Amino acid sequence: MISGLIEACRAAIAAHADHLCELDSAIGDGDHGTNMRRGCEAVSADGHALADLPLPDALERIGMLLVMNIGGAAGPLYGTLLIELGRQLRTGGDAAAFAPVLERAIDAVARRGRAKAGDKTLLDVLYPVHAALAGRSALTEIAERAEHSAHDTAPMRAMRGRAAYLGDRSIGHVDPGASSCALLTTAICRYLGEYRPA
Ligand code: ADP
Ligand code: MG
């Protein structure tokens, strides 16, 4: 399953990398799509080794690869998310009750970025995705929530990252990190919805 998830994420980012760069050009330095594509390709290239690992170890290893290969601001944040998911699952978190595990991992991302909900970052997708999951929404609803939440970053004023330097001029643009997070959420939900164990 993990190989399929990795491929679904890689393909989604590859298909939208140019758009993510355009979003980042408006309120950042234009590299978010390139950064995310590089990170996803590094994870894909490691796919065989990852498929042999227990889930917590695989998630942590993916996190390290994301830190090293996405770079920029987003690398350590996506990396923290995956590393914490792995750690939480190893230390007693229950994959069947995933919402609390995800919540703790998102909180680690917030601490790492010193950011909170409403700061116009990828957290503005992660928190609503967690809320939908905790409310036992269907996969299609979780994906829709992610997409809407990414769009809802447009009227926000960026408080963290490069976009924060723009102040009010960041208003009116969708946050690139929120957009990549929605793309990944949708890819994961779609894959899980179609997944049938062999
Ligand atoms: P960089 O800004 O270094 O070029 P990217 O363009 O790859 O990095 O990523 C930018 C995205 O990272 C932003 O759109 C935002 O969602 C996210 N981001 C940046 N700084 C923070 C932060 N401190 N906390 C949370 N998310 C952040
Ligand atoms: Mg950038």
mmCIF file of C-alpha atoms and ligand atoms in Angstrom:
data_model
loop_
_atom_site.group_PDB
_atom_site.id
_atom_site.type_symbol
_atom_site.label_atom_id
_atom_site.label_comp_id
_atom_site.label_asym_id
_atom_site.label_seq_id
_atom_site.Cartn_x
_atom_site.Cartn_y
_atom_site.Cartn_z
ATOM 1 C CA MET A 1 0.000 0.000 0.000
ATOM 2 C CA ILE A 2 2.761 2.449 0.872
ATOM 3 C CA SER A 3 4.279 2.199 -2.633
ATOM 4 C CA GLY A 4 0.915 3.072 -4.156
ATOM 5 C CA LEU A 5 0.480 6.030 -1.814
ATOM 6 C CA ILE A 6 3.947 7.323 -2.625
ATOM 7 C CA GLU A 7 3.280 7.080 -6.349
ATOM 8 C CA ALA A 8 -0.111 8.774 -5.997
ATOM 9 C CA CYS A 9 1.514 11.684 -4.134
ATOM 10 C CA ARG A 10 4.424 11.946 -6.561
ATOM 11 C CA ALA A 11 2.093 11.998 -9.566
ATOM 12 C CA ALA A 12 -0.196 14.635 -8.024
ATOM 13 C CA ILE A 13 2.700 16.970 -7.261
ATOM 14 C CA ALA A 14 4.352 16.385 -10.653
ATOM 15 C CA ALA A 15 1.088 17.231 -12.435
ATOM 16 C CA HIS A 16 0.680 20.491 -10.493
ATOM 17 C CA ALA A 17 4.281 21.559 -9.895
ATOM 18 C CA ASP A 18 4.066 24.473 -12.341
ATOM 19 C CA HIS A 19 0.897 25.739 -10.682
ATOM 20 C CA LEU A 20 2.515 25.527 -7.221
ATOM 21 C CA CYS A 21 5.463 27.542 -8.553
ATOM 22 C CA GLU A 22 3.056 30.160 -9.914
ATOM 23 C CA LEU A 23 1.332 30.449 -6.551
ATOM 24 C CA ASP A 24 4.735 30.797 -4.862
ATOM 25 C CA SER A 25 5.813 33.416 -7.427
ATOM 26 C CA ALA A 26 2.928 35.627 -6.314
ATOM 27 C CA ILE A 27 3.808 35.685 -2.602
ATOM 28 C CA GLY A 28 7.190 33.924 -2.314
ATOM 29 C CA ASP A 29 10.176 33.011 -4.463
ATOM 30 C CA GLY A 30 8.512 30.735 -7.032
ATOM 31 C CA ASP A 31 10.145 27.440 -6.059
ATOM 32 C CA HIS A 32 7.475 25.559 -4.103
ATOM 33 C CA GLY A 33 6.483 23.239 -6.983
ATOM 34 C CA THR A 34 10.121 22.496 -7.799
ATOM 35 C CA ASN A 35 10.884 21.839 -4.122
ATOM 36 C CA MET A 36 7.921 19.518 -3.647
ATOM 37 C CA ARG A 37 8.607 17.622 -6.882
ATOM 38 C CA ARG A 38 12.235 17.078 -5.836
ATOM 39 C CA GLY A 39 11.120 15.765 -2.447
ATOM 40 C CA CYS A 40 8.515 13.409 -3.897
ATOM 41 C CA GLU A 41 10.952 12.050 -6.475
ATOM 42 C CA ALA A 42 13.514 11.307 -3.750
ATOM 43 C CA VAL A 43 10.873 9.380 -1.788
ATOM 44 C CA SER A 44 9.821 7.487 -4.935
ATOM 45 C CA ALA A 45 13.429 6.576 -5.695
ATOM 46 C CA ASP A 46 13.662 5.033 -2.219
ATOM 47 C CA GLY A 47 10.388 3.136 -2.702
ATOM 48 C CA HIS A 48 11.797 -0.397 -2.572
ATOM 49 C CA ALA A 49 13.593 0.143 0.737
ATOM 50 C CA LEU A 50 10.525 1.877 2.204
ATOM 51 C CA ALA A 51 8.158 -0.943 1.215
ATOM 52 C CA ASP A 52 10.167 -3.398 3.360
ATOM 53 C CA LEU A 53 9.991 -1.303 6.549
ATOM 54 C CA PRO A 54 7.367 -1.368 9.311
ATOM 55 C CA LEU A 55 4.994 1.595 8.882
ATOM 56 C CA PRO A 56 6.450 3.816 11.674
ATOM 57 C CA ASP A 57 9.988 3.374 10.323
ATOM 58 C CA ALA A 58 8.844 4.016 6.750
ATOM 59 C CA LEU A 59 7.075 7.246 7.758
ATOM 60 C CA GLU A 60 10.117 8.485 9.651
ATOM 61 C CA ARG A 61 12.401 7.688 6.745
ATOM 62 C CA ILE A 62 10.052 9.506 4.339
ATOM 63 C CA GLY A 63 10.154 12.484 6.707
ATOM 64 C CA MET A 64 13.962 12.555 6.652
ATOM 65 C CA LEU A 65 13.961 12.342 2.854
ATOM 66 C CA LEU A 66 11.506 15.249 2.683
ATOM 67 C CA VAL A 67 13.634 17.406 5.005
ATOM 68 C CA MET A 68 16.729 16.715 2.910
ATOM 69 C CA ASN A 69 15.170 17.010 -0.527
ATOM 70 C CA ILE A 70 12.322 19.546 -0.410
ATOM 71 C CA GLY A 71 14.531 22.075 1.332
ATOM 72 C CA GLY A 72 13.318 25.639 1.908
ATOM 73 C CA ALA A 73 10.732 26.272 4.589
ATOM 74 C CA ALA A 74 8.400 23.475 3.525
ATOM 75 C CA GLY A 75 10.976 20.646 3.803
ATOM 76 C CA PRO A 76 11.389 20.735 7.598
ATOM 77 C CA LEU A 77 7.624 21.204 8.033
ATOM 78 C CA TYR A 78 6.464 18.304 5.845
ATOM 79 C CA GLY A 79 9.405 16.353 7.253
ATOM 80 C CA THR A 80 8.306 17.021 10.841
ATOM 81 C CA LEU A 81 4.777 15.888 9.982
ATOM 82 C CA LEU A 82 5.936 12.508 8.658
ATOM 83 C CA ILE A 83 8.637 11.962 11.288
ATOM 84 C CA GLU A 84 6.140 12.682 14.076
ATOM 85 C CA LEU A 85 3.505 10.418 12.516
ATOM 86 C CA GLY A 86 6.089 7.629 12.545
ATOM 87 C CA ARG A 87 7.123 8.337 16.144
ATOM 88 C CA GLN A 88 3.549 8.565 17.374
ATOM 89 C CA LEU A 89 2.625 5.268 15.744
ATOM 90 C CA ARG A 90 5.715 3.579 17.209
ATOM 91 C CA THR A 91 5.145 4.810 20.748
ATOM 92 C CA GLY A 92 1.674 3.470 21.230
ATOM 93 C CA GLY A 93 -0.355 5.461 18.735
ATOM 94 C CA ASP A 94 -2.975 3.355 17.065
ATOM 95 C CA ALA A 95 -3.176 3.363 13.257
ATOM 96 C CA ALA A 96 -6.869 2.420 13.559
ATOM 97 C CA ALA A 97 -7.541 5.590 15.579
ATOM 98 C CA PHE A 98 -5.497 7.857 13.371
ATOM 99 C CA ALA A 99 -7.012 11.266 14.223
ATOM 100 C CA PRO A 100 -5.217 11.790 17.598
ATOM 101 C CA VAL A 101 -1.942 10.635 16.032
ATOM 102 C CA LEU A 102 -2.374 13.140 13.206
ATOM 103 C CA GLU A 103 -3.277 15.893 15.669
ATOM 104 C CA ARG A 104 -0.053 15.437 17.631
ATOM 105 C CA ALA A 105 1.982 15.431 14.418
ATOM 106 C CA ILE A 106 0.281 18.642 13.227
ATOM 107 C CA ASP A 107 0.988 20.277 16.586
ATOM 108 C CA ALA A 108 4.668 19.400 16.101
ATOM 109 C CA VAL A 109 4.576 21.139 12.687
ATOM 110 C CA ALA A 110 3.008 24.219 14.300
ATOM 111 C CA ARG A 111 5.726 24.330 16.962
ATOM 112 C CA ARG A 112 8.439 23.853 14.358
ATOM 113 C CA GLY A 113 7.095 26.716 12.222
ATOM 114 C CA ARG A 114 5.967 28.827 15.208
ATOM 115 C CA ALA A 115 2.722 29.115 13.307
ATOM 116 C CA LYS A 116 -0.929 28.721 14.150
ATOM 117 C CA ALA A 117 -4.247 28.354 12.346
ATOM 118 C CA GLY A 118 -5.033 31.471 10.299
ATOM 119 C CA ASP A 119 -1.382 32.344 9.568
ATOM 120 C CA LYS A 120 -1.865 31.386 5.874
ATOM 121 C CA THR A 121 0.287 28.260 5.799
ATOM 122 C CA LEU A 122 -0.105 24.547 5.181
ATOM 123 C CA LEU A 123 -1.506 24.356 8.730
ATOM 124 C CA ASP A 124 -4.689 25.953 7.392
ATOM 125 C CA VAL A 125 -5.266 22.735 5.461
ATOM 126 C CA LEU A 126 -3.843 20.295 8.009
ATOM 127 C CA TYR A 127 -6.109 21.405 10.862
ATOM 128 C CA PRO A 128 -9.356 21.173 8.842
ATOM 129 C CA VAL A 129 -8.257 17.780 7.486
ATOM 130 C CA HIS A 130 -7.744 16.620 11.059
ATOM 131 C CA ALA A 131 -11.147 17.983 12.063
ATOM 132 C CA ALA A 132 -12.817 16.141 9.182
ATOM 133 C CA LEU A 133 -11.012 12.934 10.087
ATOM 134 C CA ALA A 134 -11.900 13.269 13.766
ATOM 135 C CA GLY A 135 -15.526 13.826 12.727
ATOM 136 C CA ARG A 136 -15.390 10.569 10.768
ATOM 137 C CA SER A 137 -16.025 12.252 7.423
ATOM 138 C CA ALA A 138 -15.845 10.103 4.311
ATOM 139 C CA LEU A 139 -12.618 10.203 2.284
ATOM 140 C CA THR A 140 -14.253 12.261 -0.480
ATOM 141 C CA GLU A 141 -15.432 14.807 2.117
ATOM 142 C CA ILE A 142 -11.971 15.023 3.679
ATOM 143 C CA ALA A 143 -10.498 15.739 0.236
ATOM 144 C CA GLU A 144 -13.135 18.409 -0.467
ATOM 145 C CA ARG A 145 -12.483 19.992 2.915
ATOM 146 C CA ALA A 146 -8.768 20.152 2.079
ATOM 147 C CA GLU A 147 -9.381 21.790 -1.294
ATOM 148 C CA HIS A 148 -11.800 24.348 0.139
ATOM 149 C CA SER A 149 -9.435 25.104 2.999
ATOM 150 C CA ALA A 150 -6.581 25.781 0.587
ATOM 151 C CA HIS A 151 -8.797 28.254 -1.330
ATOM 152 C CA ASP A 152 -9.822 29.832 1.962
ATOM 153 C CA THR A 153 -6.205 30.915 2.562
ATOM 154 C CA ALA A 154 -6.585 33.539 -0.199
ATOM 155 C CA PRO A 155 -8.157 36.268 1.986
ATOM 156 C CA MET A 156 -5.716 35.601 4.838
ATOM 157 C CA ARG A 157 -2.716 37.782 5.590
ATOM 158 C CA ALA A 158 0.491 35.739 5.763
ATOM 159 C CA MET A 159 2.067 35.771 9.209
ATOM 160 C CA ARG A 160 4.866 33.226 8.646
ATOM 161 C CA GLY A 161 7.421 32.378 5.977
ATOM 162 C CA ARG A 162 8.492 34.515 3.039
ATOM 163 C CA ALA A 163 4.936 35.638 2.276
ATOM 164 C CA ALA A 164 4.797 37.391 5.661
ATOM 165 C CA TYR A 165 7.281 39.983 4.363
ATOM 166 C CA LEU A 166 4.556 41.127 1.960
ATOM 167 C CA GLY A 167 2.150 41.996 4.770
ATOM 168 C CA ASP A 168 -1.193 43.070 3.315
ATOM 169 C CA ARG A 169 0.054 42.376 -0.220
ATOM 170 C CA SER A 170 -0.118 38.651 0.576
ATOM 171 C CA ILE A 171 -3.912 39.007 0.740
ATOM 172 C CA GLY A 172 -5.793 37.701 -2.311
ATOM 173 C CA HIS A 173 -3.432 34.838 -3.132
ATOM 174 C CA VAL A 174 -3.763 31.151 -2.245
ATOM 175 C CA ASP A 175 -0.880 29.947 -0.079
ATOM 176 C CA PRO A 176 1.350 27.532 -2.051
ATOM 177 C CA GLY A 177 2.003 25.241 0.927
ATOM 178 C CA ALA A 178 -1.709 25.009 1.668
ATOM 179 C CA SER A 179 -2.278 24.156 -1.983
ATOM 180 C CA SER A 180 0.357 21.370 -2.053
ATOM 181 C CA CYS A 181 -1.108 20.016 1.182
ATOM 182 C CA ALA A 182 -4.580 19.880 -0.383
ATOM 183 C CA LEU A 183 -3.199 18.154 -3.483
ATOM 184 C CA LEU A 184 -1.486 15.524 -1.344
ATOM 185 C CA THR A 185 -4.563 15.034 0.835
ATOM 186 C CA THR A 186 -6.749 14.528 -2.235
ATOM 187 C CA ALA A 187 -4.260 12.098 -3.775
ATOM 188 C CA ILE A 188 -4.087 10.096 -0.528
ATOM 189 C CA CYS A 189 -7.873 10.037 -0.037
ATOM 190 C CA ARG A 190 -8.471 8.994 -3.633
ATOM 191 C CA TYR A 191 -5.889 6.245 -3.409
ATOM 192 C CA LEU A 192 -7.269 4.920 -0.110
ATOM 193 C CA GLY A 193 -10.789 5.003 -1.535
ATOM 194 C CA GLU A 194 -9.759 2.802 -4.438
ATOM 195 C CA TYR A 195 -7.347 0.566 -2.543
ATOM 196 C CA ARG A 196 -8.263 -3.103 -2.382
ATOM 197 C CA PRO A 197 -5.791 -5.394 -0.582
ATOM 198 C CA ALA A 198 -4.521 -8.129 -2.889
HETATM 199 P P1 ADP B 1 10.518 28.795 0.828
HETATM 200 O O1 ADP B 1 9.551 29.786 1.404
HETATM 201 O O2 ADP B 1 11.726 28.596 1.684
HETATM 202 O O3 ADP B 1 10.834 29.089 -0.604
HETATM 203 P P2 ADP B 1 8.612 26.806 -0.078
HETATM 204 O O4 ADP B 1 8.309 27.760 -1.174
HETATM 205 O O5 ADP B 1 8.957 25.413 -0.518
HETATM 206 O O6 ADP B 1 9.766 27.355 0.866
HETATM 207 O O7 ADP B 1 7.359 26.681 0.910
HETATM 208 C C1 ADP B 1 6.564 27.797 1.226
HETATM 209 C C2 ADP B 1 5.378 27.316 2.062
HETATM 210 O O8 ADP B 1 5.826 26.843 3.327
HETATM 211 C C3 ADP B 1 4.393 28.415 2.386
HETATM 212 O O9 ADP B 1 3.432 28.536 1.351
HETATM 213 C C4 ADP B 1 3.760 27.968 3.710
HETATM 214 O O10 ADP B 1 2.611 27.152 3.499
HETATM 215 C C5 ADP B 1 4.851 27.115 4.309
HETATM 216 N N1 ADP B 1 5.519 27.828 5.412
HETATM 217 C C6 ADP B 1 6.541 28.698 5.335
HETATM 218 N N2 ADP B 1 6.932 29.109 6.558
HETATM 219 C C7 ADP B 1 6.119 28.467 7.439
HETATM 220 C C8 ADP B 1 6.006 28.442 8.886
HETATM 221 N N3 ADP B 1 6.829 29.162 9.657
HETATM 222 N N4 ADP B 1 5.053 27.653 9.431
HETATM 223 C C9 ADP B 1 4.233 26.898 8.654
HETATM 224 N N5 ADP B 1 4.297 26.878 7.306
HETATM 225 C C10 ADP B 1 5.208 27.653 6.703
HETATM 226 MG MG MG B 2 9.353 29.239 -2.080
#
